[in-house]
Amino acid sequence: MRIAFIGLGTMGLPMAHNLVKGGHEVAGFDVQGHAVARHVDNGGIGAVSAVEAVGAADLVITMLPNADHVRAALLGPDGAREALPPSALVVDMSTIHPLESDALRAALTDREQGMVDAPVGRTSLHAIEGKLLILAGGTARDIARAQPAFDCMGDETVDCGGPGTGIRMKIVNNFMSIANNVLTAEALTLAEKSGLDVALARRVMAGTVAGQGHMNTTYPAKVLKGDLTPAFMLDLAHKDIGLALEVAGSANVPAPLGAAAREQYTLARGQGRGGEDWTAIYAMMRELAGLKG
Ligand code: NAD
């Protein structure tokens, strides 16, 4: 395929390189000339503008910091849109606000231009190895068109369920991993301040729900089956997180996420859920968000 690749940064440069290695003709553009030069060193074609990069492309990939950059690159004064062949498919792999992604799709599809939102999971090391997780949101036909390129950049593509779902899946996934990072830091700091061996604490927690994650253990066993009979009672979870916060407080370990979590258990108990399974937190959250069933 002839591919235009816009945004040759930490992620984009190795992704474009893997497309070149996969036998595609890749015209790369970045506002930083040295990034374009590196793309040329990698066997790609250098372009001096987005417009030049997209000439005759089958696929136009954007991998840019945020929505303003994607809009500028695609729809701005020197943007790609004017030169886009009508048959070209736009694939935005950046992590941007879903509503901005929807607006871009609307602007492009006005001109009957197909678009797939396809942000990536994992890290820049995976980008180098061609082992990204690609979260694709688009029509099945458009995802199939982009699949040969996805196969060069990643080792797993997930069809997230239609236009706009890839970016939403990415945002939810990031929410979970980024918030978990803070809780992980709180727990390991508490372990160390309590005089525990951190490596040992990590090993212990890797063998419990703490490290294995509720999504892989308690949720499928209980709340996702609609079963709130207690395997571990919410009242007891409330007591235990209270103990942990007392220990943290007396050791001067700040635990803001843990403290916020305790209040959710307090709220659930106030709603009469103290005798339910601790995963009833999810049932309560769904109710608070107005979800039914
Ligand atoms: P980066 O800042 O390293 O690269 C972005 C590149 O875009 C830069 O080289 C910049 O010069 C270029 N650029 C900016 N505006 C441009 C324009 N109008 N036209 C052409 N080029 C332009 O960022 P990155 O780490 O490669 O991240 C790219 C996207 O991928 C972001 O949305 C990020 O959130 C997401 N992401 C990053 C990682 C990671 O580990 N770095 C992982 C997953 C997803």
CSV table of C-alpha atoms and ligand atoms in Angstrom, one decimal:
chain,number,residue,atom,x,y,z
A,1,MET,CA,0.0,0.0,0.0
A,2,ARG,CA,0.9,3.6,-0.4
A,3,ILE,CA,0.8,5.1,3.1
A,4,ALA,CA,1.1,8.7,4.3
A,5,PHE,CA,2.3,8.8,7.9
A,6,ILE,CA,1.9,12.1,9.8
A,7,GLY,CA,3.6,12.5,13.1
A,8,LEU,CA,7.0,10.8,13.4
A,9,GLY,CA,7.6,11.1,17.1
A,10,THR,CA,8.3,8.5,19.8
A,11,MET,CA,5.6,6.3,18.6
A,12,GLY,CA,5.1,7.3,15.0
A,13,LEU,CA,8.7,6.9,13.8
A,14,PRO,CA,9.0,3.2,14.8
A,15,MET,CA,5.5,2.5,13.6
A,16,ALA,CA,6.3,4.0,10.2
A,17,HIS,CA,9.6,2.0,10.2
A,18,ASN,CA,7.7,-1.2,10.7
A,19,LEU,CA,5.4,-0.3,7.8
A,20,VAL,CA,8.4,0.2,5.6
A,21,LYS,CA,9.8,-3.2,6.7
A,22,GLY,CA,6.4,-4.7,5.8
A,23,GLY,CA,7.0,-3.6,2.2
A,24,HIS,CA,4.7,-0.6,2.1
A,25,GLU,CA,5.6,2.7,0.5
A,26,VAL,CA,5.5,5.2,3.4
A,27,ALA,CA,5.6,9.0,2.8
A,28,GLY,CA,6.3,10.5,6.2
A,29,PHE,CA,5.7,14.1,7.4
A,30,ASP,CA,6.5,15.7,10.7
A,31,VAL,CA,6.8,19.4,11.6
A,32,GLN,CA,10.3,18.6,12.9
A,33,GLY,CA,12.7,18.1,10.0
A,34,HIS,CA,15.0,15.8,11.9
A,35,ALA,CA,12.2,13.3,12.4
A,36,VAL,CA,11.5,13.3,8.6
A,37,ALA,CA,15.3,12.7,8.1
A,38,ARG,CA,15.3,9.7,10.4
A,39,HIS,CA,12.2,8.3,8.5
A,40,VAL,CA,14.2,8.6,5.3
A,41,ASP,CA,17.2,6.9,7.0
A,42,ASN,CA,14.7,4.1,7.8
A,43,GLY,CA,13.9,3.7,4.1
A,44,GLY,CA,10.8,5.9,4.0
A,45,ILE,CA,10.0,8.8,1.7
A,46,GLY,CA,10.3,12.3,3.2
A,47,ALA,CA,7.6,14.8,2.7
A,48,VAL,CA,7.7,18.6,3.4
A,49,SER,CA,4.0,18.9,4.2
A,50,ALA,CA,1.0,16.8,5.1
A,51,VAL,CA,-0.4,17.7,1.6
A,52,GLU,CA,2.7,16.3,-0.1
A,53,ALA,CA,2.6,13.1,2.1
A,54,VAL,CA,-0.9,12.2,1.2
A,55,GLY,CA,-0.6,12.5,-2.6
A,56,ALA,CA,-1.9,9.2,-4.0
A,57,ALA,CA,-2.0,7.5,-0.6
A,58,ASP,CA,-4.3,4.5,0.0
A,59,LEU,CA,-4.0,5.1,3.8
A,60,VAL,CA,-3.3,8.2,5.8
A,61,ILE,CA,-2.2,7.6,9.3
A,62,THR,CA,-1.9,10.3,12.0
A,63,MET,CA,0.0,9.7,15.2
A,64,LEU,CA,0.0,13.1,16.9
A,65,PRO,CA,0.0,14.4,20.5
A,66,ASN,CA,-3.6,15.7,20.7
A,67,ALA,CA,-6.7,16.7,18.8
A,68,ASP,CA,-5.5,20.2,17.9
A,69,HIS,CA,-2.6,18.6,16.1
A,70,VAL,CA,-4.7,16.0,14.3
A,71,ARG,CA,-7.2,18.7,13.2
A,72,ALA,CA,-4.4,21.0,12.0
A,73,ALA,CA,-2.7,18.1,10.1
A,74,LEU,CA,-5.9,16.9,8.4
A,75,LEU,CA,-8.2,19.9,8.1
A,76,GLY,CA,-5.9,23.0,8.7
A,77,PRO,CA,-4.7,25.5,6.0
A,78,ASP,CA,-1.8,23.3,4.9
A,79,GLY,CA,-3.6,20.1,6.0
A,80,ALA,CA,-4.0,16.9,4.2
A,81,ARG,CA,-7.7,17.1,3.4
A,82,GLU,CA,-7.5,19.0,0.2
A,83,ALA,CA,-5.1,16.6,-1.3
A,84,LEU,CA,-6.7,13.4,0.0
A,85,PRO,CA,-7.7,11.0,-2.8
A,86,PRO,CA,-11.4,10.2,-2.2
A,87,SER,CA,-10.6,6.5,-2.0
A,88,ALA,CA,-8.0,7.1,0.8
A,89,LEU,CA,-8.8,5.9,4.3
A,90,VAL,CA,-7.8,8.1,7.3
A,91,VAL,CA,-6.6,6.2,10.4
A,92,ASP,CA,-6.1,8.3,13.4
A,93,MET,CA,-4.0,6.4,15.9
A,94,SER,CA,-3.5,9.3,18.4
A,95,THR,CA,-5.0,9.4,21.8
A,96,ILE,CA,-7.5,12.3,21.7
A,97,HIS,CA,-10.9,13.2,23.2
A,98,PRO,CA,-13.6,10.9,21.8
A,99,LEU,CA,-15.8,13.9,20.9
A,100,GLU,CA,-13.0,15.5,19.0
A,101,SER,CA,-12.5,12.2,17.2
A,102,ASP,CA,-16.3,12.1,16.3
A,103,ALA,CA,-16.0,15.7,15.0
A,104,LEU,CA,-13.1,14.7,12.8
A,105,ARG,CA,-15.0,11.8,11.4
A,106,ALA,CA,-18.0,14.0,10.7
A,107,ALA,CA,-15.8,16.5,8.9
A,108,LEU,CA,-14.2,13.8,6.8
A,109,THR,CA,-17.3,11.7,6.1
A,110,ASP,CA,-19.0,14.9,4.8
A,111,ARG,CA,-16.6,14.4,2.0
A,112,GLU,CA,-17.3,10.6,2.0
A,113,GLN,CA,-13.9,10.0,3.3
A,114,GLY,CA,-13.7,6.9,5.5
A,115,MET,CA,-12.0,7.1,8.9
A,116,VAL,CA,-11.0,4.6,11.5
A,117,ASP,CA,-10.1,5.6,15.1
A,118,ALA,CA,-7.3,3.2,16.0
A,119,PRO,CA,-5.4,4.3,19.1
A,120,VAL,CA,-2.8,1.9,20.5
A,121,GLY,CA,-2.2,0.2,23.8
A,122,ARG,CA,1.2,-0.6,25.3
A,123,THR,CA,4.4,1.4,25.0
A,124,SER,CA,7.0,2.8,22.7
A,125,LEU,CA,9.1,-0.4,23.1
A,126,HIS,CA,6.2,-2.3,21.7
A,127,ALA,CA,6.0,0.2,18.9
A,128,ILE,CA,9.6,-0.6,18.0
A,129,GLU,CA,9.0,-4.3,18.2
A,130,GLY,CA,5.8,-4.1,16.1
A,131,LYS,CA,3.8,-5.5,19.0
A,132,LEU,CA,1.3,-2.8,19.7
A,133,LEU,CA,-2.3,-3.5,20.7
A,134,ILE,CA,-4.5,-1.8,18.2
A,135,LEU,CA,-8.0,-0.7,19.3
A,136,ALA,CA,-9.9,-0.2,16.1
A,137,GLY,CA,-13.2,1.7,15.8
A,138,GLY,CA,-14.7,1.8,12.3
A,139,THR,CA,-16.8,-0.1,9.9
A,140,ALA,CA,-15.7,-3.7,9.4
A,141,ARG,CA,-14.9,-2.9,5.8
A,142,ASP,CA,-12.6,0.0,6.8
A,143,ILE,CA,-10.9,-2.0,9.5
A,144,ALA,CA,-10.3,-4.8,7.0
A,145,ARG,CA,-8.7,-2.2,4.6
A,146,ALA,CA,-6.3,-1.0,7.3
A,147,GLN,CA,-5.5,-4.5,8.6
A,148,PRO,CA,-2.4,-5.1,6.5
A,149,ALA,CA,-0.9,-1.9,8.0
A,150,PHE,CA,-2.1,-2.8,11.5
A,151,ASP,CA,-0.4,-6.2,11.2
A,152,CYS,CA,3.0,-4.4,10.6
A,153,MET,CA,2.6,-2.2,13.6
A,154,GLY,CA,0.9,-4.5,16.1
A,155,ASP,CA,0.4,-8.1,17.0
A,156,GLU,CA,-3.3,-7.8,18.0
A,157,THR,CA,-6.1,-5.8,16.6
A,158,VAL,CA,-9.4,-5.5,18.5
A,159,ASP,CA,-12.5,-4.5,16.6
A,160,CYS,CA,-14.1,-2.4,19.4
A,161,GLY,CA,-17.6,-2.3,17.9
A,162,GLY,CA,-18.0,0.5,15.3
A,163,PRO,CA,-16.9,4.0,14.6
A,164,GLY,CA,-15.7,5.9,17.7
A,165,THR,CA,-15.4,2.8,19.9
A,166,GLY,CA,-11.6,2.4,19.5
A,167,ILE,CA,-10.8,5.8,21.1
A,168,ARG,CA,-13.4,5.2,23.8
A,169,MET,CA,-11.9,1.8,24.6
A,170,LYS,CA,-8.5,3.4,24.8
A,171,ILE,CA,-9.7,6.1,27.2
A,172,VAL,CA,-11.3,3.6,29.6
A,173,ASN,CA,-8.3,1.3,29.5
A,174,ASN,CA,-6.0,4.3,30.3
A,175,PHE,CA,-8.3,5.4,33.1
A,176,MET,CA,-7.9,2.0,34.7
A,177,SER,CA,-4.2,1.6,34.3
A,178,ILE,CA,-3.3,5.2,35.2
A,179,ALA,CA,-5.5,5.2,38.4
A,180,ASN,CA,-4.1,1.8,39.3
A,181,ASN,CA,-0.6,3.2,39.1
A,182,VAL,CA,-1.4,5.6,42.0
A,183,LEU,CA,-3.0,2.9,44.1
A,184,THR,CA,0.0,0.6,43.4
A,185,ALA,CA,2.3,3.4,44.6
A,186,GLU,CA,0.3,3.9,47.7
A,187,ALA,CA,0.3,0.2,48.6
A,188,LEU,CA,4.0,-0.3,48.0
A,189,THR,CA,4.9,2.9,50.0
A,190,LEU,CA,2.7,1.6,52.9
A,191,ALA,CA,4.5,-1.8,52.7
A,192,GLU,CA,7.9,-0.1,52.9
A,193,LYS,CA,6.9,2.3,55.7
A,194,SER,CA,5.5,-0.7,57.6
A,195,GLY,CA,9.0,-2.2,57.5
A,196,LEU,CA,8.1,-4.9,55.0
A,197,ASP,CA,10.4,-6.1,52.2
A,198,VAL,CA,8.9,-4.5,49.1
A,199,ALA,CA,9.8,-7.4,46.7
A,200,LEU,CA,8.2,-9.8,49.1
A,201,ALA,CA,5.1,-7.6,49.4
A,202,ARG,CA,4.9,-7.5,45.6
A,203,ARG,CA,5.1,-11.3,45.5
A,204,VAL,CA,2.4,-11.7,48.1
A,205,MET,CA,0.1,-9.4,46.3
A,206,ALA,CA,0.8,-11.0,42.9
A,207,GLY,CA,-0.9,-14.1,44.3
A,208,THR,CA,-4.1,-12.3,45.6
A,209,VAL,CA,-6.9,-10.1,44.2
A,210,ALA,CA,-4.6,-7.1,45.0
A,211,GLY,CA,-2.2,-8.0,42.2
A,212,GLN,CA,-4.4,-10.2,40.0
A,213,GLY,CA,-7.1,-7.5,39.7
A,214,HIS,CA,-10.8,-7.6,40.4
A,215,MET,CA,-11.6,-7.8,36.7
A,216,ASN,CA,-9.9,-11.2,36.4
A,217,THR,CA,-11.1,-12.7,39.7
A,218,THR,CA,-14.0,-11.4,41.8
A,219,TYR,CA,-16.0,-9.5,39.2
A,220,PRO,CA,-16.6,-12.5,36.8
A,221,ALA,CA,-17.2,-14.8,39.9
A,222,LYS,CA,-19.8,-12.5,41.5
A,223,VAL,CA,-21.2,-9.1,40.4
A,224,LEU,CA,-20.9,-9.7,36.7
A,225,LYS,CA,-23.0,-12.8,37.2
A,226,GLY,CA,-25.6,-10.8,39.2
A,227,ASP,CA,-24.6,-12.6,42.4
A,228,LEU,CA,-24.0,-10.3,45.4
A,229,THR,CA,-24.2,-13.0,48.1
A,230,PRO,CA,-21.0,-12.4,50.0
A,231,ALA,CA,-17.8,-14.3,49.3
A,232,PHE,CA,-16.1,-11.4,51.1
A,233,MET,CA,-18.6,-9.1,52.9
A,234,LEU,CA,-18.6,-5.4,52.1
A,235,ASP,CA,-18.7,-4.6,55.8
A,236,LEU,CA,-15.4,-6.5,56.3
A,237,ALA,CA,-13.8,-4.7,53.4
A,238,HIS,CA,-14.8,-1.4,55.0
A,239,LYS,CA,-13.2,-2.5,58.2
A,240,ASP,CA,-10.0,-3.7,56.6
A,241,ILE,CA,-9.5,-0.5,54.5
A,242,GLY,CA,-10.1,1.5,57.6
A,243,LEU,CA,-7.3,-0.5,59.4
A,244,ALA,CA,-5.0,0.1,56.5
A,245,LEU,CA,-5.7,3.9,56.5
A,246,GLU,CA,-5.1,4.0,60.3
A,247,VAL,CA,-1.7,2.3,59.8
A,248,ALA,CA,-0.9,4.7,56.9
A,249,GLY,CA,-2.0,7.7,58.9
A,250,SER,CA,0.2,6.9,61.9
A,251,ALA,CA,3.2,6.2,59.6
A,252,ASN,CA,2.7,9.5,57.7
A,253,VAL,CA,1.9,7.7,54.4
A,254,PRO,CA,-0.5,9.7,52.3
A,255,ALA,CA,-3.1,7.4,50.8
A,256,PRO,CA,-5.6,9.7,49.0
A,257,LEU,CA,-6.9,7.1,46.6
A,258,GLY,CA,-7.3,4.6,49.4
A,259,ALA,CA,-9.2,7.2,51.5
A,260,ALA,CA,-11.5,7.9,48.6
A,261,ALA,CA,-12.1,4.2,48.2
A,262,ARG,CA,-13.1,3.9,51.9
A,263,GLU,CA,-15.8,6.5,51.4
A,264,GLN,CA,-17.3,4.4,48.6
A,265,TYR,CA,-17.6,1.5,51.0
A,266,THR,CA,-19.1,3.9,53.6
A,267,LEU,CA,-21.6,5.0,51.0
A,268,ALA,CA,-22.5,1.4,50.0
A,269,ARG,CA,-23.0,0.5,53.7
A,270,GLY,CA,-25.3,3.6,54.0
A,271,GLN,CA,-27.3,2.2,51.2
A,272,GLY,CA,-27.8,-1.1,53.0
A,273,ARG,CA,-25.2,-3.0,51.0
A,274,GLY,CA,-22.9,-3.9,54.0
A,275,GLY,CA,-24.0,-7.6,54.0
A,276,GLU,CA,-23.5,-7.9,50.2
A,277,ASP,CA,-20.3,-9.1,48.4
A,278,TRP,CA,-17.6,-6.4,48.2
A,279,THR,CA,-18.1,-6.3,44.4
A,280,ALA,CA,-21.5,-4.6,45.1
A,281,ILE,CA,-19.4,-1.4,44.8
A,282,TYR,CA,-19.8,-1.9,41.0
A,283,ALA,CA,-23.6,-2.4,41.3
A,284,MET,CA,-23.8,0.8,43.4
A,285,MET,CA,-21.7,2.7,40.9
A,286,ARG,CA,-23.9,1.6,38.0
A,287,GLU,CA,-27.0,2.8,39.9
A,288,LEU,CA,-25.3,6.2,40.7
A,289,ALA,CA,-24.5,6.6,37.0
A,290,GLY,CA,-28.2,5.9,36.1
A,291,LEU,CA,-27.5,2.5,34.5
A,292,LYS,CA,-30.3,0.0,34.8
A,293,GLY,CA,-30.5,-3.8,34.6
B,1,NAD,P1,5.5,12.6,20.4
B,1,NAD,O1,5.4,14.0,21.0
B,1,NAD,O2,6.8,11.9,20.7
B,1,NAD,O3,5.4,12.7,18.8
B,1,NAD,C1,4.4,13.5,18.2
B,1,NAD,C2,5.0,14.0,16.9
B,1,NAD,O4,4.0,14.8,16.2
B,1,NAD,C3,6.2,15.0,17.1
B,1,NAD,O5,7.4,14.5,16.4
B,1,NAD,C4,5.7,16.3,16.6
B,1,NAD,O6,6.8,17.1,16.0
B,1,NAD,C5,4.7,15.9,15.6
B,1,NAD,N1,3.7,16.9,15.2
B,1,NAD,C6,3.0,17.7,16.0
B,1,NAD,N2,2.1,18.4,15.2
B,1,NAD,C7,2.3,18.1,14.0
B,1,NAD,C8,1.6,18.4,12.7
B,1,NAD,N3,0.6,19.3,12.7
B,1,NAD,N4,2.0,17.8,11.6
B,1,NAD,C9,3.0,16.9,11.6
B,1,NAD,N5,3.6,16.5,12.8
B,1,NAD,C10,3.3,17.1,13.9
B,1,NAD,O7,4.3,11.8,20.9
B,1,NAD,P2,4.2,10.2,20.9
B,1,NAD,O8,4.7,9.6,22.2
B,1,NAD,O9,4.7,9.6,19.6
B,1,NAD,O10,2.6,10.0,21.0
B,1,NAD,C11,1.7,10.2,19.9
B,1,NAD,C12,0.3,9.8,20.3
B,1,NAD,O11,0.3,8.4,20.8
B,1,NAD,C13,-0.2,10.6,21.5
B,1,NAD,O12,-1.6,10.9,21.3
B,1,NAD,C14,0.0,9.7,22.7
B,1,NAD,O13,-0.9,10.0,23.8
B,1,NAD,C15,-0.2,8.3,22.1
B,1,NAD,N6,0.5,7.2,22.8
B,1,NAD,C16,1.8,7.3,23.2
B,1,NAD,C17,2.4,6.2,23.9
B,1,NAD,C18,3.8,6.3,24.3
B,1,NAD,O14,4.3,5.4,25.1
B,1,NAD,N7,4.6,7.4,24.0
B,1,NAD,C19,1.7,5.0,24.0
B,1,NAD,C20,0.4,4.9,23.5
B,1,NAD,C21,-0.2,6.0,22.9
